[in-house]
Amino acid sequence: MSAVITVKSLSKAYRYAKRRGGFFEAFSPEHVTVEAVAGVDFEIGVGERVAIIGPNGAGKSTTLKMLSGILEPSSGEASVLGLTPWRERKALAYKIGVVFGQRSQLWGELPARESFTLLRHIYDQEAAPFAKRLGELTERFALTDLLDQPVHRMSLGQRMRCEITASLLHGPGLLFLDEPTIGLDVTAKAAIRDFIREHARDHGQTVLLTSHDTRDIELVCDRVIVVNQGRIVVDQPTDQLRRRFLGRKIITFQSAGQGVSLNLPGVTRRPSEAHATILEVDTKLARVEQVIAAAMADGGIEDVTIEDPPMEEVIADIYASTHAT
Ligand SMILES: Nc1ncnc2c1ncn2[C@@H]1O[C@H](COP(=O)(O)OP(=O)(O)OP(=O)(O)O)[C@@H](O)[C@H]1O
């Protein structure tokens, strides 16, 4: 698989004057250095959808800013689509799409359609392919009724759909998304996730996103890079990450009568509802089939679902394990 992004020993330290408020300190401020990214290495191949996750201040946004050319690193190297982002920022801008959830690339007073047209000129796009791409994105993202609305009158979810559309109008092969679903309601989040995943899959697009929302990771990305204090803690396929850190399954039994009661090693009961018993199975100690067979033997089971634990728990376990060593 050829690499779209190659990062070697990439670091970024911010140095700033600490304000303590005193009159004399204004003349001799104390300087503080924050190692936001402390020597990270990774490669991302064509068509991969990768999430960078971690707690607040872990260095996720700083990494994305360096890779999109907004920030220059303190040391280390990065190649993005064959370019050095901070040295060839303009050339790179034609090849990548960038969405920073907190910052808009649209003109608030203008209808979305006019912002899109301005972007066409900024990216030197021919009218015909641009119109075709906008038509496809409008249809896929249900934007028809929004195109003539000024962006500042849109809801956050509507604006985010327009932001992502704007980032794709020049047909980039690589998309950077910083917190693409932050602040959105459940329906808007789902629309954004479905779109990013399907669009990337259909166009062979590579995606690198940051998020605090584990559903973004599970539903969009096939690989996860976990960072903490500027360093990579784990870099694994999403599925493997779950298996490595948990080896647990959540089995829910729906039953008409009393709940399921089992006394097996490796099986614990989670808070359950009247007709739904939720069991957590440590698959190193008990097999899922064995637990289901034992529950079925009691009778009265109407339905069974088997799930992986939510990613929030995966992340909590990763932190616990990395802090323990
Ligand atoms: N412009 C800046 N000047 C000084 N320090 C900064 C600056 N930007 C970020 N930092 C610091 O660098 C560290 C990493 O910040 P960064 O925004 O990359 O983290 P993050 O993982 O994206 O966090 P969050 O999830 O809260 O967005 C933090 O300690 C932050 O306070």
mmCIF file of C-alpha atoms and ligand atoms in Angstrom:
data_model
loop_
_atom_site.group_PDB
_atom_site.id
_atom_site.type_symbol
_atom_site.label_atom_id
_atom_site.label_comp_id
_atom_site.label_asym_id
_atom_site.label_seq_id
_atom_site.Cartn_x
_atom_site.Cartn_y
_atom_site.Cartn_z
ATOM 1 C CA MET A 1 0.000 0.000 0.000
ATOM 2 C CA SER A 2 1.547 3.334 -0.996
ATOM 3 C CA ALA A 3 1.749 5.943 1.746
ATOM 4 C CA VAL A 4 -0.288 9.123 1.490
ATOM 5 C CA ILE A 5 1.097 10.455 4.776
ATOM 6 C CA THR A 6 4.505 9.674 6.276
ATOM 7 C CA VAL A 7 5.422 11.186 9.624
ATOM 8 C CA LYS A 8 8.845 10.806 11.273
ATOM 9 C CA SER A 9 9.774 12.064 14.755
ATOM 10 C CA LEU A 10 7.341 14.957 14.340
ATOM 11 C CA SER A 11 7.337 17.355 17.293
ATOM 12 C CA LYS A 12 5.824 20.688 18.156
ATOM 13 C CA ALA A 13 6.615 22.732 21.237
ATOM 14 C CA TYR A 14 4.739 25.946 21.954
ATOM 15 C CA ARG A 15 6.631 28.568 23.891
ATOM 16 C CA TYR A 16 4.715 31.448 25.359
ATOM 17 C CA ALA A 17 4.995 34.087 28.045
ATOM 18 C CA LYS A 18 3.166 33.141 31.217
ATOM 19 C CA ARG A 19 1.068 36.061 32.447
ATOM 20 C CA ARG A 20 1.047 36.460 36.205
ATOM 21 C CA GLY A 21 -0.497 39.922 36.228
ATOM 22 C CA GLY A 22 2.193 41.845 38.143
ATOM 23 C CA PHE A 23 3.489 45.169 36.756
ATOM 24 C CA PHE A 24 7.181 44.193 36.776
ATOM 25 C CA GLU A 25 6.507 40.762 35.306
ATOM 26 C CA ALA A 26 5.298 42.476 32.127
ATOM 27 C CA PHE A 27 8.961 43.444 31.503
ATOM 28 C CA SER A 28 10.483 40.062 32.317
ATOM 29 C CA PRO A 29 7.779 37.474 31.683
ATOM 30 C CA GLU A 30 8.390 33.883 32.616
ATOM 31 C CA HIS A 31 8.367 31.648 29.537
ATOM 32 C CA VAL A 32 6.650 28.299 29.455
ATOM 33 C CA THR A 33 7.227 25.533 26.894
ATOM 34 C CA VAL A 34 4.475 23.021 26.139
ATOM 35 C CA GLU A 35 5.474 19.885 24.254
ATOM 36 C CA ALA A 36 2.214 19.489 22.350
ATOM 37 C CA VAL A 37 3.523 16.767 19.999
ATOM 38 C CA ALA A 38 6.576 14.888 21.238
ATOM 39 C CA GLY A 39 8.048 12.833 18.374
ATOM 40 C CA VAL A 40 5.349 10.863 16.588
ATOM 41 C CA ASP A 41 5.872 8.362 13.754
ATOM 42 C CA PHE A 42 3.213 6.855 11.523
ATOM 43 C CA GLU A 43 2.266 6.110 7.926
ATOM 44 C CA ILE A 44 -1.175 6.264 6.374
ATOM 45 C CA GLY A 45 -1.912 4.423 3.133
ATOM 46 C CA VAL A 46 -4.272 5.229 0.256
ATOM 47 C CA GLY A 47 -7.918 4.862 1.199
ATOM 48 C CA GLU A 48 -7.333 4.349 4.925
ATOM 49 C CA ARG A 49 -9.747 6.060 7.312
ATOM 50 C CA VAL A 50 -7.836 6.815 10.480
ATOM 51 C CA ALA A 51 -8.912 8.425 13.758
ATOM 52 C CA ILE A 52 -6.544 10.221 16.111
ATOM 53 C CA ILE A 53 -8.072 10.101 19.567
ATOM 54 C CA GLY A 54 -6.940 11.121 23.024
ATOM 55 C CA PRO A 55 -7.862 13.314 25.973
ATOM 56 C CA ASN A 56 -7.973 17.122 25.901
ATOM 57 C CA GLY A 57 -4.580 18.623 25.144
ATOM 58 C CA ALA A 58 -3.102 15.340 23.843
ATOM 59 C CA GLY A 59 -1.813 17.005 20.649
ATOM 60 C CA LYS A 60 -4.450 15.877 18.132
ATOM 61 C CA SER A 61 -5.276 19.274 16.613
ATOM 62 C CA THR A 62 -1.622 20.297 16.580
ATOM 63 C CA THR A 63 -0.776 17.154 14.572
ATOM 64 C CA LEU A 64 -3.544 17.871 12.081
ATOM 65 C CA LYS A 65 -2.457 21.503 11.781
ATOM 66 C CA MET A 66 1.122 20.460 10.962
ATOM 67 C CA LEU A 67 -0.039 17.900 8.401
ATOM 68 C CA SER A 68 -2.290 20.422 6.678
ATOM 69 C CA GLY A 69 0.493 23.035 6.588
ATOM 70 C CA ILE A 70 -1.050 25.506 9.044
ATOM 71 C CA LEU A 71 1.734 25.022 11.605
ATOM 72 C CA GLU A 72 5.449 24.427 11.251
ATOM 73 C CA PRO A 73 6.852 21.702 13.528
ATOM 74 C CA SER A 74 9.699 22.308 15.962
ATOM 75 C CA SER A 75 11.460 19.240 14.565
ATOM 76 C CA GLY A 76 10.844 16.090 12.552
ATOM 77 C CA GLU A 77 9.545 15.376 9.087
ATOM 78 C CA ALA A 78 6.242 14.816 7.340
ATOM 79 C CA SER A 79 5.311 14.075 3.763
ATOM 80 C CA VAL A 80 1.690 14.477 2.693
ATOM 81 C CA LEU A 81 0.880 13.422 -0.884
ATOM 82 C CA GLY A 82 4.581 13.852 -1.647
ATOM 83 C CA LEU A 83 4.721 17.407 -0.278
ATOM 84 C CA THR A 84 6.142 18.916 2.900
ATOM 85 C CA PRO A 85 2.992 20.587 4.264
ATOM 86 C CA TRP A 86 4.448 23.684 5.940
ATOM 87 C CA ARG A 87 6.837 24.385 3.029
ATOM 88 C CA GLU A 88 4.428 23.637 0.167
ATOM 89 C CA ARG A 89 1.202 24.723 1.778
ATOM 90 C CA LYS A 90 -0.359 26.266 -1.335
ATOM 91 C CA ALA A 91 0.338 23.269 -3.590
ATOM 92 C CA LEU A 92 -1.003 20.990 -0.850
ATOM 93 C CA ALA A 93 -4.206 23.029 -0.475
ATOM 94 C CA TYR A 94 -5.264 21.970 -3.984
ATOM 95 C CA LYS A 95 -4.930 18.311 -3.046
ATOM 96 C CA ILE A 96 -6.492 18.135 0.419
ATOM 97 C CA GLY A 97 -9.810 18.999 2.017
ATOM 98 C CA VAL A 98 -9.732 20.435 5.533
ATOM 99 C CA VAL A 99 -12.545 20.906 8.051
ATOM 100 C CA PHE A 100 -11.847 22.317 11.480
ATOM 101 C CA GLY A 101 -15.136 21.912 13.343
ATOM 102 C CA GLN A 102 -14.718 25.151 15.255
ATOM 103 C CA ARG A 103 -13.655 27.316 12.320
ATOM 104 C CA SER A 104 -15.690 28.076 9.177
ATOM 105 C CA GLN A 105 -14.384 28.279 5.631
ATOM 106 C CA LEU A 106 -17.678 29.753 4.424
ATOM 107 C CA TRP A 107 -18.721 33.400 4.298
ATOM 108 C CA GLY A 108 -21.440 33.763 6.942
ATOM 109 C CA GLU A 109 -23.440 36.510 5.233
ATOM 110 C CA LEU A 110 -23.457 34.808 1.842
ATOM 111 C CA PRO A 111 -25.762 32.032 0.682
ATOM 112 C CA ALA A 112 -23.873 28.716 0.669
ATOM 113 C CA ARG A 113 -24.067 28.588 -3.141
ATOM 114 C CA GLU A 114 -22.063 31.829 -3.413
ATOM 115 C CA SER A 115 -19.433 30.623 -0.967
ATOM 116 C CA PHE A 116 -19.092 27.475 -3.070
ATOM 117 C CA THR A 117 -18.672 29.562 -6.242
ATOM 118 C CA LEU A 118 -15.984 31.663 -4.560
ATOM 119 C CA LEU A 119 -14.196 28.464 -3.574
ATOM 120 C CA ARG A 120 -14.370 27.302 -7.191
ATOM 121 C CA HIS A 121 -12.383 30.397 -8.190
ATOM 122 C CA ILE A 122 -9.963 30.038 -5.277
ATOM 123 C CA TYR A 123 -9.233 26.443 -6.329
ATOM 124 C CA ASP A 124 -9.153 27.281 -10.097
ATOM 125 C CA GLN A 125 -11.830 24.727 -10.878
ATOM 126 C CA GLU A 126 -13.392 24.381 -14.347
ATOM 127 C CA ALA A 127 -17.123 25.181 -14.296
ATOM 128 C CA ALA A 128 -18.384 21.828 -15.636
ATOM 129 C CA PRO A 129 -16.632 19.365 -13.272
ATOM 130 C CA PHE A 130 -17.315 21.738 -10.381
ATOM 131 C CA ALA A 131 -21.048 21.838 -11.179
ATOM 132 C CA LYS A 132 -21.105 18.043 -11.477
ATOM 133 C CA ARG A 133 -19.392 17.577 -8.115
ATOM 134 C CA LEU A 134 -21.608 20.162 -6.410
ATOM 135 C CA GLY A 135 -24.674 18.455 -7.899
ATOM 136 C CA GLU A 136 -23.594 15.077 -6.500
ATOM 137 C CA LEU A 137 -22.750 16.467 -3.072
ATOM 138 C CA THR A 138 -25.995 18.477 -2.948
ATOM 139 C CA GLU A 139 -27.997 15.365 -3.642
ATOM 140 C CA ARG A 140 -26.085 13.062 -1.314
ATOM 141 C CA PHE A 141 -26.050 15.579 1.528
ATOM 142 C CA ALA A 142 -29.648 16.837 0.995
ATOM 143 C CA LEU A 143 -28.511 20.434 0.533
ATOM 144 C CA THR A 144 -31.018 21.585 -2.119
ATOM 145 C CA ASP A 145 -33.079 23.686 0.301
ATOM 146 C CA LEU A 146 -29.986 25.102 1.968
ATOM 147 C CA LEU A 147 -28.006 26.374 -1.013
ATOM 148 C CA ASP A 148 -29.691 29.785 -1.086
ATOM 149 C CA GLN A 149 -29.649 30.334 2.688
ATOM 150 C CA PRO A 150 -27.007 32.553 4.279
ATOM 151 C CA VAL A 151 -24.683 30.327 6.260
ATOM 152 C CA HIS A 152 -25.082 32.298 9.512
ATOM 153 C CA ARG A 153 -28.773 31.398 9.563
ATOM 154 C CA MET A 154 -28.138 27.665 9.386
ATOM 155 C CA SER A 155 -28.189 25.234 12.295
ATOM 156 C CA LEU A 156 -24.820 23.785 13.305
ATOM 157 C CA GLY A 157 -25.662 20.483 11.593
ATOM 158 C CA GLN A 158 -26.670 22.238 8.371
ATOM 159 C CA ARG A 159 -23.533 24.362 8.456
ATOM 160 C CA MET A 160 -21.338 21.310 9.011
ATOM 161 C CA ARG A 161 -22.871 19.596 5.973
ATOM 162 C CA CYS A 162 -21.996 22.703 3.960
ATOM 163 C CA GLU A 163 -18.477 22.843 5.447
ATOM 164 C CA ILE A 164 -17.772 19.254 4.428
ATOM 165 C CA THR A 165 -19.224 19.897 0.980
ATOM 166 C CA ALA A 166 -16.966 22.978 0.660
ATOM 167 C CA SER A 167 -13.922 20.885 1.571
ATOM 168 C CA LEU A 168 -14.704 18.353 -1.179
ATOM 169 C CA LEU A 169 -15.562 20.660 -4.088
ATOM 170 C CA HIS A 170 -12.066 20.550 -5.575
ATOM 171 C CA GLY A 171 -12.030 16.740 -5.441
ATOM 172 C CA PRO A 172 -9.268 16.172 -2.872
ATOM 173 C CA GLY A 173 -7.860 12.678 -2.397
ATOM 174 C CA LEU A 174 -7.197 13.317 1.291
ATOM 175 C CA LEU A 175 -9.540 14.767 3.891
ATOM 176 C CA PHE A 176 -8.552 16.148 7.316
ATOM 177 C CA LEU A 177 -11.416 16.555 9.771
ATOM 178 C CA ASP A 178 -10.909 18.051 13.221
ATOM 179 C CA GLU A 179 -13.902 17.184 15.443
ATOM 180 C CA PRO A 180 -16.408 16.949 12.552
ATOM 181 C CA THR A 181 -19.390 16.098 14.754
ATOM 182 C CA ILE A 182 -18.699 18.288 17.789
ATOM 183 C CA GLY A 183 -21.848 19.891 19.203
ATOM 184 C CA LEU A 184 -24.218 18.108 16.818
ATOM 185 C CA ASP A 185 -27.363 16.202 17.757
ATOM 186 C CA VAL A 186 -27.658 12.459 17.203
ATOM 187 C CA THR A 187 -29.353 12.719 13.794
ATOM 188 C CA ALA A 188 -26.904 15.280 12.454
ATOM 189 C CA LYS A 189 -23.950 13.198 13.711
ATOM 190 C CA ALA A 190 -25.326 10.122 11.954
ATOM 191 C CA ALA A 191 -25.752 12.028 8.661
ATOM 192 C CA ILE A 192 -22.165 13.301 8.799
ATOM 193 C CA ARG A 193 -20.694 9.886 9.662
ATOM 194 C CA ASP A 194 -22.610 8.046 6.933
ATOM 195 C CA PHE A 195 -21.587 10.645 4.427
ATOM 196 C CA ILE A 196 -17.872 10.680 5.291
ATOM 197 C CA ARG A 197 -17.637 6.882 5.284
ATOM 198 C CA GLU A 198 -19.565 6.353 2.056
ATOM 199 C CA HIS A 199 -17.972 9.231 0.191
ATOM 200 C CA ALA A 200 -14.472 8.095 1.147
ATOM 201 C CA ARG A 201 -15.242 4.480 0.205
ATOM 202 C CA ASP A 202 -16.782 5.415 -3.150
ATOM 203 C CA HIS A 203 -13.931 7.766 -4.092
ATOM 204 C CA GLY A 204 -10.983 5.858 -2.586
ATOM 205 C CA GLN A 205 -10.387 8.898 -0.403
ATOM 206 C CA THR A 206 -8.028 8.825 2.577
ATOM 207 C CA VAL A 207 -9.436 10.326 5.778
ATOM 208 C CA LEU A 208 -7.668 11.450 8.946
ATOM 209 C CA LEU A 209 -9.977 12.723 11.663
ATOM 210 C CA THR A 210 -9.813 13.680 15.300
ATOM 211 C CA SER A 211 -12.740 13.162 17.604
ATOM 212 C CA HIS A 212 -13.865 12.819 21.178
ATOM 213 C CA ASP A 213 -16.871 10.828 20.060
ATOM 214 C CA THR A 214 -16.136 7.121 19.961
ATOM 215 C CA ARG A 215 -19.020 6.494 17.561
ATOM 216 C CA ASP A 216 -17.170 8.603 14.947
ATOM 217 C CA ILE A 217 -14.312 6.160 15.283
ATOM 218 C CA GLU A 218 -16.366 2.992 15.231
ATOM 219 C CA LEU A 219 -18.610 4.051 12.362
ATOM 220 C CA VAL A 220 -16.128 5.882 10.148
ATOM 221 C CA CYS A 221 -12.583 4.649 10.779
ATOM 222 C CA ASP A 222 -10.822 1.340 10.297
ATOM 223 C CA ARG A 223 -7.719 2.339 12.245
ATOM 224 C CA VAL A 224 -7.152 4.254 15.470
ATOM 225 C CA ILE A 225 -4.089 6.141 16.681
ATOM 226 C CA VAL A 226 -4.373 6.883 20.392
ATOM 227 C CA VAL A 227 -2.261 9.805 21.613
ATOM 228 C CA ASN A 228 -1.562 10.961 25.126
ATOM 229 C CA GLN A 229 0.696 13.849 26.144
ATOM 230 C CA GLY A 230 1.978 14.255 22.588
ATOM 231 C CA ARG A 231 2.989 10.602 22.158
ATOM 232 C CA ILE A 232 1.403 7.651 20.379
ATOM 233 C CA VAL A 233 0.125 5.146 22.898
ATOM 234 C CA VAL A 234 -1.499 2.706 20.483
ATOM 235 C CA ASP A 235 -1.798 2.457 16.691
ATOM 236 C CA GLN A 236 -4.100 -0.372 15.638
ATOM 237 C CA PRO A 237 -7.039 -1.414 13.479
ATOM 238 C CA THR A 238 -10.287 -0.449 15.223
ATOM 239 C CA ASP A 239 -11.375 -4.085 15.647
ATOM 240 C CA GLN A 240 -8.035 -5.264 16.985
ATOM 241 C CA LEU A 241 -7.962 -2.419 19.470
ATOM 242 C CA ARG A 242 -11.227 -3.632 20.919
ATOM 243 C CA ARG A 243 -10.020 -7.227 21.133
ATOM 244 C CA ARG A 244 -6.623 -6.379 22.614
ATOM 245 C CA PHE A 245 -7.937 -4.167 25.350
ATOM 246 C CA LEU A 246 -11.120 -5.853 26.240
ATOM 247 C CA GLY A 247 -11.682 -9.390 25.054
ATOM 248 C CA ARG A 248 -15.195 -8.831 26.333
ATOM 249 C CA LYS A 249 -18.628 -9.167 24.754
ATOM 250 C CA ILE A 250 -21.914 -7.715 25.837
ATOM 251 C CA ILE A 251 -24.830 -10.134 25.408
ATOM 252 C CA THR A 252 -28.386 -8.880 25.787
ATOM 253 C CA PHE A 253 -31.168 -11.416 26.269
ATOM 254 C CA GLN A 254 -34.769 -10.299 25.658
ATOM 255 C CA SER A 255 -37.246 -12.444 27.521
ATOM 256 C CA ALA A 256 -40.968 -12.277 28.226
ATOM 257 C CA GLY A 257 -40.762 -13.466 31.825
ATOM 258 C CA GLN A 258 -38.093 -13.162 34.486
ATOM 259 C CA GLY A 259 -34.609 -12.093 33.469
ATOM 260 C CA VAL A 260 -31.785 -14.531 32.807
ATOM 261 C CA SER A 261 -29.828 -15.675 35.824
ATOM 262 C CA LEU A 262 -26.487 -17.401 35.187
ATOM 263 C CA ASN A 263 -23.697 -18.396 37.471
ATOM 264 C CA LEU A 264 -20.705 -18.991 35.197
ATOM 265 C CA PRO A 265 -17.066 -17.963 35.629
ATOM 266 C CA GLY A 266 -16.249 -14.879 33.493
ATOM 267 C CA VAL A 267 -19.897 -13.767 33.267
ATOM 268 C CA THR A 268 -21.135 -10.708 35.149
ATOM 269 C CA ARG A 269 -24.508 -9.043 35.056
ATOM 270 C CA ARG A 270 -24.644 -5.375 34.028
ATOM 271 C CA PRO A 271 -27.507 -3.051 35.069
ATOM 272 C CA SER A 272 -30.454 -4.493 33.145
ATOM 273 C CA GLU A 273 -34.106 -3.710 32.436
ATOM 274 C CA ALA A 274 -37.312 -5.660 33.177
ATOM 275 C CA HIS A 275 -37.278 -7.853 30.051
ATOM 276 C CA ALA A 276 -33.676 -7.366 28.974
ATOM 277 C CA THR A 277 -30.775 -8.943 30.827
ATOM 278 C CA ILE A 278 -27.352 -7.564 29.923
ATOM 279 C CA LEU A 279 -24.371 -9.825 30.598
ATOM 280 C CA GLU A 280 -20.717 -9.013 30.229
ATOM 281 C CA VAL A 281 -18.615 -11.978 29.141
ATOM 282 C CA ASP A 282 -14.864 -12.203 29.570
ATOM 283 C CA THR A 283 -14.121 -14.292 26.486
ATOM 284 C CA LYS A 284 -10.885 -15.569 27.990
ATOM 285 C CA LEU A 285 -12.917 -17.328 30.676
ATOM 286 C CA ALA A 286 -16.219 -18.132 28.974
ATOM 287 C CA ARG A 287 -17.238 -18.733 25.354
ATOM 288 C CA VAL A 288 -20.149 -16.710 23.968
ATOM 289 C CA GLU A 289 -21.857 -19.903 22.634
ATOM 290 C CA GLN A 290 -21.558 -21.483 26.075
ATOM 291 C CA VAL A 291 -23.258 -18.489 27.739
ATOM 292 C CA ILE A 292 -26.044 -18.410 25.142
ATOM 293 C CA ALA A 293 -26.613 -22.173 25.427
ATOM 294 C CA ALA A 294 -26.817 -21.942 29.231
ATOM 295 C CA ALA A 295 -29.311 -19.067 29.052
ATOM 296 C CA MET A 296 -31.427 -20.828 26.412
ATOM 297 C CA ALA A 297 -31.605 -23.953 28.560
ATOM 298 C CA ASP A 298 -33.618 -21.908 31.085
ATOM 299 C CA GLY A 299 -36.233 -21.166 28.368
ATOM 300 C CA GLY A 300 -38.232 -17.994 27.694
ATOM 301 C CA ILE A 301 -35.566 -16.207 25.602
ATOM 302 C CA GLU A 302 -37.100 -14.218 22.734
ATOM 303 C CA ASP A 303 -34.075 -12.484 21.270
ATOM 304 C CA VAL A 304 -30.309 -12.262 21.706
ATOM 305 C CA THR A 305 -27.862 -9.559 20.635
ATOM 306 C CA ILE A 306 -24.091 -9.750 20.920
ATOM 307 C CA GLU A 307 -22.093 -6.541 20.890
ATOM 308 C CA ASP A 308 -18.601 -5.220 21.534
ATOM 309 C CA PRO A 309 -18.302 -2.885 24.508
ATOM 310 C CA PRO A 310 -18.539 0.827 23.654
ATOM 311 C CA MET A 311 -15.315 2.516 22.615
ATOM 312 C CA GLU A 312 -15.433 4.821 25.680
ATOM 313 C CA GLU A 313 -14.614 1.773 27.755
ATOM 314 C CA VAL A 314 -11.869 0.744 25.347
ATOM 315 C CA ILE A 315 -10.208 4.125 25.745
ATOM 316 C CA ALA A 316 -10.544 4.065 29.531
ATOM 317 C CA ASP A 317 -8.818 0.658 29.528
ATOM 318 C CA ILE A 318 -6.030 1.862 27.247
ATOM 319 C CA TYR A 319 -5.284 4.757 29.560
ATOM 320 C CA ALA A 320 -5.403 2.518 32.592
ATOM 321 C CA SER A 321 -2.992 0.026 30.993
ATOM 322 C CA THR A 322 -0.539 2.677 29.751
ATOM 323 C CA HIS A 323 -0.508 4.420 33.121
ATOM 324 C CA ALA A 324 0.055 1.165 34.924
ATOM 325 C CA THR A 325 3.342 0.491 33.026
HETATM 326 N N1 LIG B 1 -1.215 28.222 20.195
HETATM 327 C C1 LIG B 1 -0.849 27.596 21.309
HETATM 328 N N2 LIG B 1 -0.030 28.168 22.209
HETATM 329 C C2 LIG B 1 0.357 27.526 23.322
HETATM 330 N N3 LIG B 1 -0.031 26.266 23.629
HETATM 331 C C3 LIG B 1 -0.859 25.642 22.781
HETATM 332 C C4 LIG B 1 -1.320 26.266 21.578
HETATM 333 N N4 LIG B 1 -2.129 25.390 20.932
HETATM 334 C C5 LIG B 1 -2.176 24.272 21.696
HETATM 335 N N5 LIG B 1 -1.412 24.424 22.796
HETATM 336 C C6 LIG B 1 -1.181 23.424 23.837
HETATM 337 O O1 LIG B 1 -0.649 22.260 23.221
HETATM 338 C C7 LIG B 1 -1.205 21.086 23.799
HETATM 339 C C8 LIG B 1 -1.875 20.243 22.709
HETATM 340 O O2 LIG B 1 -2.985 20.988 22.199
HETATM 341 P P1 LIG B 1 -3.929 20.416 21.035
HETATM 342 O O3 LIG B 1 -4.925 21.482 20.724
HETATM 343 O O4 LIG B 1 -3.103 19.897 19.915
HETATM 344 O O5 LIG B 1 -4.606 19.186 21.782
HETATM 345 P P2 LIG B 1 -5.884 18.347 21.375
HETATM 346 O O6 LIG B 1 -5.521 16.915 21.601
HETATM 347 O O7 LIG B 1 -6.366 18.709 20.026
HETATM 348 O O8 LIG B 1 -6.906 18.814 22.496
HETATM 349 P P3 LIG B 1 -8.510 19.002 22.446
HETATM 350 O O9 LIG B 1 -9.056 17.622 22.427
HETATM 351 O O10 LIG B 1 -8.796 19.705 23.748
HETATM 352 O O11 LIG B 1 -8.839 19.807 21.243
HETATM 353 C C9 LIG B 1 -2.134 21.554 24.909
HETATM 354 O O12 LIG B 1 -1.428 21.525 26.104
HETATM 355 C C10 LIG B 1 -2.459 22.983 24.511
HETATM 356 O O13 LIG B 1 -2.739 23.768 25.645
#
